[in-house]
């Protein structure tokens, strides 16, 4: 079993600041796309084993039982090719609220709504990770977003979202709109073998302060 990497207090504080910048830029991009103010939470950073992820998802608090989720792979966050998976989880009827907010036609049905969620996820993930990569002198590369779930019970995400890593770094951020009930959670997952590389990059930033 690979030893799980642990951040020092200084490393965690620095990573928190780096992520704050990235998620703020992502929130701003989403606000400009939707033309409405976007609120975001303080990011939660956690190192966990792969067996802990299903329990974490099951304990998550969603406004309603049914959720939608979009998955997107990424790499190139740093020159050391830090990579992982991004998952955006949408609570309740967020997809319908987006359709109404953007004035889209509703005749496309669930397929069109899933495509809209993929577009919104691409905005969040793309801007967040591009800004994160920029701070580490990297060049982020993304796979095309794909729909994992569409209006399904949230516990089904535990079977759809399987990771093969022994342990991972989880970064979790919640986004909400100033008005309405729209809400989503952005989860970034990176395998343990690249977390140590991330720690080395953080040390470089700390040395330059």
PDB file of C-alpha atoms in Angstrom:
ATOM      1  CA  UNK A   1       0.000   0.000   0.000  1.00  0.00           C
ATOM      2  CA  UNK A   2       1.349   3.433  -0.970  1.00  0.00           C
ATOM      3  CA  UNK A   3       1.901   5.761   1.981  1.00  0.00           C
ATOM      4  CA  UNK A   4      -0.640   8.573   2.002  1.00  0.00           C
ATOM      5  CA  UNK A   5       0.908  12.018   1.555  1.00  0.00           C
ATOM      6  CA  UNK A   6       0.130  14.579   4.269  1.00  0.00           C
ATOM      7  CA  UNK A   7       0.284  18.361   3.846  1.00  0.00           C
ATOM      8  CA  UNK A   8       1.962  20.506   6.485  1.00  0.00           C
ATOM      9  CA  UNK A   9      -0.054  23.372   7.946  1.00  0.00           C
ATOM     10  CA  UNK A  10       1.840  25.898   5.795  1.00  0.00           C
ATOM     11  CA  UNK A  11       1.299  23.794   2.669  1.00  0.00           C
ATOM     12  CA  UNK A  12      -2.432  23.471   3.367  1.00  0.00           C
ATOM     13  CA  UNK A  13      -2.791  27.226   3.959  1.00  0.00           C
ATOM     14  CA  UNK A  14      -0.934  27.993   0.727  1.00  0.00           C
ATOM     15  CA  UNK A  15      -2.997  25.473  -1.244  1.00  0.00           C
ATOM     16  CA  UNK A  16      -6.157  27.022   0.205  1.00  0.00           C
ATOM     17  CA  UNK A  17      -5.124  30.454  -1.088  1.00  0.00           C
ATOM     18  CA  UNK A  18      -4.205  29.100  -4.526  1.00  0.00           C
ATOM     19  CA  UNK A  19      -7.551  27.313  -4.781  1.00  0.00           C
ATOM     20  CA  UNK A  20      -9.426  30.406  -3.555  1.00  0.00           C
ATOM     21  CA  UNK A  21      -8.072  32.357  -6.523  1.00  0.00           C
ATOM     22  CA  UNK A  22      -9.000  29.594  -8.984  1.00  0.00           C
ATOM     23  CA  UNK A  23     -12.548  29.025  -7.723  1.00  0.00           C
ATOM     24  CA  UNK A  24     -13.159  32.767  -7.579  1.00  0.00           C
ATOM     25  CA  UNK A  25     -12.284  33.064 -11.261  1.00  0.00           C
ATOM     26  CA  UNK A  26     -14.583  30.128 -12.040  1.00  0.00           C
ATOM     27  CA  UNK A  27     -17.425  31.743 -10.101  1.00  0.00           C
ATOM     28  CA  UNK A  28     -16.895  35.011 -11.958  1.00  0.00           C
ATOM     29  CA  UNK A  29     -17.025  33.207 -15.322  1.00  0.00           C
ATOM     30  CA  UNK A  30     -20.267  31.472 -14.327  1.00  0.00           C
ATOM     31  CA  UNK A  31     -21.755  34.778 -13.145  1.00  0.00           C
ATOM     32  CA  UNK A  32     -20.947  36.421 -16.488  1.00  0.00           C
ATOM     33  CA  UNK A  33     -22.466  33.491 -18.389  1.00  0.00           C
ATOM     34  CA  UNK A  34     -25.680  33.497 -16.357  1.00  0.00           C
ATOM     35  CA  UNK A  35     -25.726  37.274 -15.751  1.00  0.00           C
ATOM     36  CA  UNK A  36     -26.452  36.786 -12.059  1.00  0.00           C
ATOM     37  CA  UNK A  37     -24.372  37.018  -8.873  1.00  0.00           C
ATOM     38  CA  UNK A  38     -22.805  33.708  -7.823  1.00  0.00           C
ATOM     39  CA  UNK A  39     -21.992  32.790  -4.219  1.00  0.00           C
ATOM     40  CA  UNK A  40     -19.339  30.225  -3.376  1.00  0.00           C
ATOM     41  CA  UNK A  41     -18.261  28.407  -0.239  1.00  0.00           C
ATOM     42  CA  UNK A  42     -14.869  28.165   1.388  1.00  0.00           C
ATOM     43  CA  UNK A  43     -13.187  25.184  -0.311  1.00  0.00           C
ATOM     44  CA  UNK A  44     -12.872  22.005   1.697  1.00  0.00           C
ATOM     45  CA  UNK A  45      -9.569  20.177   1.236  1.00  0.00           C
ATOM     46  CA  UNK A  46      -9.325  16.572   2.369  1.00  0.00           C
ATOM     47  CA  UNK A  47      -7.005  13.614   1.841  1.00  0.00           C
ATOM     48  CA  UNK A  48      -9.020  10.397   1.799  1.00  0.00           C
ATOM     49  CA  UNK A  49      -8.860   6.738   0.837  1.00  0.00           C
ATOM     50  CA  UNK A  50     -10.849   5.510  -2.140  1.00  0.00           C
ATOM     51  CA  UNK A  51     -13.041   3.466   0.218  1.00  0.00           C
ATOM     52  CA  UNK A  52     -14.048   6.683   2.014  1.00  0.00           C
ATOM     53  CA  UNK A  53     -15.477   8.381  -1.084  1.00  0.00           C
ATOM     54  CA  UNK A  54     -18.820   6.500  -1.197  1.00  0.00           C
ATOM     55  CA  UNK A  55     -19.492   7.313   2.468  1.00  0.00           C
ATOM     56  CA  UNK A  56     -18.616  10.949   1.881  1.00  0.00           C
ATOM     57  CA  UNK A  57     -21.073  11.150  -1.022  1.00  0.00           C
ATOM     58  CA  UNK A  58     -23.820   9.413   0.944  1.00  0.00           C
ATOM     59  CA  UNK A  59     -23.406  11.865   3.827  1.00  0.00           C
ATOM     60  CA  UNK A  60     -23.530  14.894   1.541  1.00  0.00           C
ATOM     61  CA  UNK A  61     -26.485  17.195   2.073  1.00  0.00           C
ATOM     62  CA  UNK A  62     -28.518  17.931  -1.053  1.00  0.00           C
ATOM     63  CA  UNK A  63     -31.664  20.030  -1.279  1.00  0.00           C
ATOM     64  CA  UNK A  64     -33.549  17.114  -2.830  1.00  0.00           C
ATOM     65  CA  UNK A  65     -33.077  13.369  -3.173  1.00  0.00           C
ATOM     66  CA  UNK A  66     -32.419  13.482  -6.908  1.00  0.00           C
ATOM     67  CA  UNK A  67     -29.282  14.958  -8.437  1.00  0.00           C
ATOM     68  CA  UNK A  68     -27.529  15.342 -11.768  1.00  0.00           C
ATOM     69  CA  UNK A  69     -23.777  14.959 -12.200  1.00  0.00           C
ATOM     70  CA  UNK A  70     -21.166  15.675 -14.864  1.00  0.00           C
ATOM     71  CA  UNK A  71     -17.648  14.222 -14.985  1.00  0.00           C
ATOM     72  CA  UNK A  72     -14.536  15.616 -16.683  1.00  0.00           C
ATOM     73  CA  UNK A  73     -10.940  14.386 -16.636  1.00  0.00           C
ATOM     74  CA  UNK A  74      -7.989  16.778 -16.554  1.00  0.00           C
ATOM     75  CA  UNK A  75      -4.193  16.858 -16.664  1.00  0.00           C
ATOM     76  CA  UNK A  76      -1.339  19.323 -17.026  1.00  0.00           C
ATOM     77  CA  UNK A  77      -2.086  21.330 -13.875  1.00  0.00           C
ATOM     78  CA  UNK A  78       1.675  21.596 -13.479  1.00  0.00           C
ATOM     79  CA  UNK A  79       4.733  20.663 -15.469  1.00  0.00           C
ATOM     80  CA  UNK A  80       4.784  17.448 -13.439  1.00  0.00           C
ATOM     81  CA  UNK A  81       1.457  16.592 -15.120  1.00  0.00           C
ATOM     82  CA  UNK A  82      -0.761  16.723 -12.043  1.00  0.00           C
ATOM     83  CA  UNK A  83      -3.995  15.070 -13.171  1.00  0.00           C
ATOM     84  CA  UNK A  84      -7.333  13.871 -11.862  1.00  0.00           C
ATOM     85  CA  UNK A  85     -11.111  13.956 -12.210  1.00  0.00           C
ATOM     86  CA  UNK A  86     -13.563  16.825 -11.808  1.00  0.00           C
ATOM     87  CA  UNK A  87     -17.188  16.108 -10.914  1.00  0.00           C
ATOM     88  CA  UNK A  88     -19.951  18.721 -10.754  1.00  0.00           C
ATOM     89  CA  UNK A  89     -23.038  17.656  -8.801  1.00  0.00           C
ATOM     90  CA  UNK A  90     -26.282  19.578  -9.352  1.00  0.00           C
ATOM     91  CA  UNK A  91     -28.967  19.453  -6.685  1.00  0.00           C
ATOM     92  CA  UNK A  92     -32.698  19.230  -7.189  1.00  0.00           C
ATOM     93  CA  UNK A  93     -34.172  20.923 -10.229  1.00  0.00           C
ATOM     94  CA  UNK A  94     -31.113  23.076 -10.962  1.00  0.00           C
ATOM     95  CA  UNK A  95     -31.207  21.998 -14.603  1.00  0.00           C
ATOM     96  CA  UNK A  96     -34.728  23.382 -15.029  1.00  0.00           C
ATOM     97  CA  UNK A  97     -33.763  26.625 -13.332  1.00  0.00           C
ATOM     98  CA  UNK A  98     -30.843  27.077 -15.729  1.00  0.00           C
ATOM     99  CA  UNK A  99     -33.136  26.508 -18.713  1.00  0.00           C
ATOM    100  CA  UNK A 100     -35.510  29.213 -17.455  1.00  0.00           C
ATOM    101  CA  UNK A 101     -32.719  31.605 -16.498  1.00  0.00           C
ATOM    102  CA  UNK A 102     -31.098  31.401 -19.932  1.00  0.00           C
ATOM    103  CA  UNK A 103     -34.409  31.475 -21.793  1.00  0.00           C
ATOM    104  CA  UNK A 104     -33.713  28.195 -23.574  1.00  0.00           C
ATOM    105  CA  UNK A 105     -36.389  26.204 -25.351  1.00  0.00           C
ATOM    106  CA  UNK A 106     -37.721  23.351 -23.217  1.00  0.00           C
ATOM    107  CA  UNK A 107     -38.724  21.133 -26.132  1.00  0.00           C
ATOM    108  CA  UNK A 108     -35.311  19.447 -26.199  1.00  0.00           C
ATOM    109  CA  UNK A 109     -36.169  17.386 -23.130  1.00  0.00           C
ATOM    110  CA  UNK A 110     -33.728  15.692 -20.814  1.00  0.00           C
ATOM    111  CA  UNK A 111     -31.009  15.314 -23.471  1.00  0.00           C
ATOM    112  CA  UNK A 112     -30.864  19.073 -24.055  1.00  0.00           C
ATOM    113  CA  UNK A 113     -30.884  19.691 -20.296  1.00  0.00           C
ATOM    114  CA  UNK A 114     -27.979  17.271 -19.838  1.00  0.00           C
ATOM    115  CA  UNK A 115     -26.045  19.106 -22.566  1.00  0.00           C
ATOM    116  CA  UNK A 116     -26.696  22.403 -20.775  1.00  0.00           C
ATOM    117  CA  UNK A 117     -25.309  20.997 -17.528  1.00  0.00           C
ATOM    118  CA  UNK A 118     -22.237  19.792 -19.429  1.00  0.00           C
ATOM    119  CA  UNK A 119     -21.772  23.315 -20.818  1.00  0.00           C
ATOM    120  CA  UNK A 120     -22.069  24.895 -17.366  1.00  0.00           C
ATOM    121  CA  UNK A 121     -19.713  22.291 -15.895  1.00  0.00           C
ATOM    122  CA  UNK A 122     -17.188  23.024 -18.629  1.00  0.00           C
ATOM    123  CA  UNK A 123     -17.261  26.705 -17.664  1.00  0.00           C
ATOM    124  CA  UNK A 124     -16.685  25.944 -13.980  1.00  0.00           C
ATOM    125  CA  UNK A 125     -14.089  23.219 -14.434  1.00  0.00           C
ATOM    126  CA  UNK A 126     -12.278  24.924 -17.306  1.00  0.00           C
ATOM    127  CA  UNK A 127     -11.896  28.273 -15.566  1.00  0.00           C
ATOM    128  CA  UNK A 128     -11.058  26.788 -12.179  1.00  0.00           C
ATOM    129  CA  UNK A 129      -8.372  24.420 -13.437  1.00  0.00           C
ATOM    130  CA  UNK A 130      -6.939  26.827 -16.016  1.00  0.00           C
ATOM    131  CA  UNK A 131      -6.384  29.381 -13.253  1.00  0.00           C
ATOM    132  CA  UNK A 132      -5.020  26.707 -10.935  1.00  0.00           C
ATOM    133  CA  UNK A 133      -2.594  25.553 -13.637  1.00  0.00           C
ATOM    134  CA  UNK A 134      -1.510  29.128 -14.336  1.00  0.00           C
ATOM    135  CA  UNK A 135      -0.412  29.554 -10.724  1.00  0.00           C
ATOM    136  CA  UNK A 136       1.720  26.410 -11.039  1.00  0.00           C
ATOM    137  CA  UNK A 137       3.149  27.342 -14.472  1.00  0.00           C
ATOM    138  CA  UNK A 138       1.158  24.548 -16.078  1.00  0.00           C
ATOM    139  CA  UNK A 139      -1.204  24.258 -19.017  1.00  0.00           C
ATOM    140  CA  UNK A 140      -4.425  22.431 -18.153  1.00  0.00           C
ATOM    141  CA  UNK A 141      -5.877  19.912 -20.602  1.00  0.00           C
ATOM    142  CA  UNK A 142      -9.447  18.609 -20.271  1.00  0.00           C
ATOM    143  CA  UNK A 143     -11.493  15.761 -21.623  1.00  0.00           C
ATOM    144  CA  UNK A 144     -14.977  16.494 -22.928  1.00  0.00           C
ATOM    145  CA  UNK A 145     -17.536  16.650 -20.097  1.00  0.00           C
ATOM    146  CA  UNK A 146     -19.837  13.641 -19.861  1.00  0.00           C
ATOM    147  CA  UNK A 147     -23.120  13.219 -18.018  1.00  0.00           C
ATOM    148  CA  UNK A 148     -22.926  10.703 -15.166  1.00  0.00           C
ATOM    149  CA  UNK A 149     -26.456  11.044 -13.816  1.00  0.00           C
ATOM    150  CA  UNK A 150     -29.541  13.015 -14.759  1.00  0.00           C
ATOM    151  CA  UNK A 151     -32.199  13.419 -12.083  1.00  0.00           C
ATOM    152  CA  UNK A 152     -31.344  10.211 -10.275  1.00  0.00           C
ATOM    153  CA  UNK A 153     -31.159   9.367  -6.539  1.00  0.00           C
ATOM    154  CA  UNK A 154     -27.913  10.777  -5.193  1.00  0.00           C
ATOM    155  CA  UNK A 155     -26.759   7.414  -3.813  1.00  0.00           C
ATOM    156  CA  UNK A 156     -26.383   6.141  -7.393  1.00  0.00           C
ATOM    157  CA  UNK A 157     -23.377   8.434  -7.716  1.00  0.00           C
ATOM    158  CA  UNK A 158     -21.432   6.084  -5.448  1.00  0.00           C
ATOM    159  CA  UNK A 159     -21.608   3.360  -8.103  1.00  0.00           C
ATOM    160  CA  UNK A 160     -21.129   5.666 -11.092  1.00  0.00           C
ATOM    161  CA  UNK A 161     -18.158   7.502  -9.590  1.00  0.00           C
ATOM    162  CA  UNK A 162     -15.549   4.808  -9.026  1.00  0.00           C
ATOM    163  CA  UNK A 163     -11.860   5.633  -8.713  1.00  0.00           C
ATOM    164  CA  UNK A 164      -9.018   3.131  -8.928  1.00  0.00           C
ATOM    165  CA  UNK A 165      -6.605   5.083  -6.718  1.00  0.00           C
ATOM    166  CA  UNK A 166      -5.752   3.923  -3.202  1.00  0.00           C
ATOM    167  CA  UNK A 167      -6.124   7.469  -1.903  1.00  0.00           C
ATOM    168  CA  UNK A 168      -6.843  10.905  -3.291  1.00  0.00           C
ATOM    169  CA  UNK A 169      -6.922  14.609  -2.605  1.00  0.00           C
ATOM    170  CA  UNK A 170     -10.465  15.967  -2.599  1.00  0.00           C
ATOM    171  CA  UNK A 171     -11.187  19.657  -3.105  1.00  0.00           C
ATOM    172  CA  UNK A 172     -14.885  20.496  -2.704  1.00  0.00           C
ATOM    173  CA  UNK A 173     -16.563  23.837  -3.468  1.00  0.00           C
ATOM    174  CA  UNK A 174     -20.247  24.750  -3.442  1.00  0.00           C
ATOM    175  CA  UNK A 175     -21.721  27.317  -5.825  1.00  0.00           C
ATOM    176  CA  UNK A 176     -25.160  28.951  -5.560  1.00  0.00           C
ATOM    177  CA  UNK A 177     -26.959  31.820  -7.256  1.00  0.00           C
ATOM    178  CA  UNK A 178     -28.003  35.003  -5.491  1.00  0.00           C
ATOM    179  CA  UNK A 179     -31.618  34.204  -6.277  1.00  0.00           C
ATOM    180  CA  UNK A 180     -33.423  30.940  -6.879  1.00  0.00           C
ATOM    181  CA  UNK A 181     -32.616  27.435  -5.705  1.00  0.00           C
ATOM    182  CA  UNK A 182     -29.811  26.547  -8.140  1.00  0.00           C
ATOM    183  CA  UNK A 183     -26.911  24.852  -6.422  1.00  0.00           C
ATOM    184  CA  UNK A 184     -23.952  22.731  -7.452  1.00  0.00           C
ATOM    185  CA  UNK A 185     -20.868  21.209  -5.882  1.00  0.00           C
ATOM    186  CA  UNK A 186     -17.548  21.066  -7.708  1.00  0.00           C
ATOM    187  CA  UNK A 187     -15.360  18.160  -6.607  1.00  0.00           C
ATOM    188  CA  UNK A 188     -11.745  17.871  -7.749  1.00  0.00           C
ATOM    189  CA  UNK A 189     -10.109  14.488  -7.160  1.00  0.00           C
ATOM    190  CA  UNK A 190      -6.377  13.891  -7.626  1.00  0.00           C
ATOM    191  CA  UNK A 191      -4.583  10.574  -6.965  1.00  0.00           C
ATOM    192  CA  UNK A 192      -2.100  10.237  -4.135  1.00  0.00           C
ATOM    193  CA  UNK A 193       0.897   9.786  -6.438  1.00  0.00           C
ATOM    194  CA  UNK A 194       0.534  13.333  -7.763  1.00  0.00           C
ATOM    195  CA  UNK A 195      -0.354  14.900  -4.397  1.00  0.00           C
ATOM    196  CA  UNK A 196       3.313  14.730  -3.358  1.00  0.00           C
ATOM    197  CA  UNK A 197       4.226  16.556  -6.590  1.00  0.00           C
ATOM    198  CA  UNK A 198       1.620  19.161  -5.718  1.00  0.00           C
ATOM    199  CA  UNK A 199       3.228  19.498  -2.298  1.00  0.00           C
ATOM    200  CA  UNK A 200       6.609  20.154  -3.939  1.00  0.00           C
ATOM    201  CA  UNK A 201       5.070  22.886  -6.097  1.00  0.00           C
ATOM    202  CA  UNK A 202       3.522  24.482  -3.027  1.00  0.00           C
ATOM    203  CA  UNK A 203       6.920  24.405  -1.302  1.00  0.00           C
ATOM    204  CA  UNK A 204       8.355  26.301  -4.261  1.00  0.00           C
ATOM    205  CA  UNK A 205       5.706  29.004  -3.856  1.00  0.00           C
ATOM    206  CA  UNK A 206       6.409  29.209  -0.115  1.00  0.00           C
ATOM    207  CA  UNK A 207      10.168  29.509  -0.742  1.00  0.00           C
ATOM    208  CA  UNK A 208       9.553  32.491  -3.018  1.00  0.00           C
ATOM    209  CA  UNK A 209       7.534  34.406  -0.417  1.00  0.00           C
TER     210      UNK A 209
END
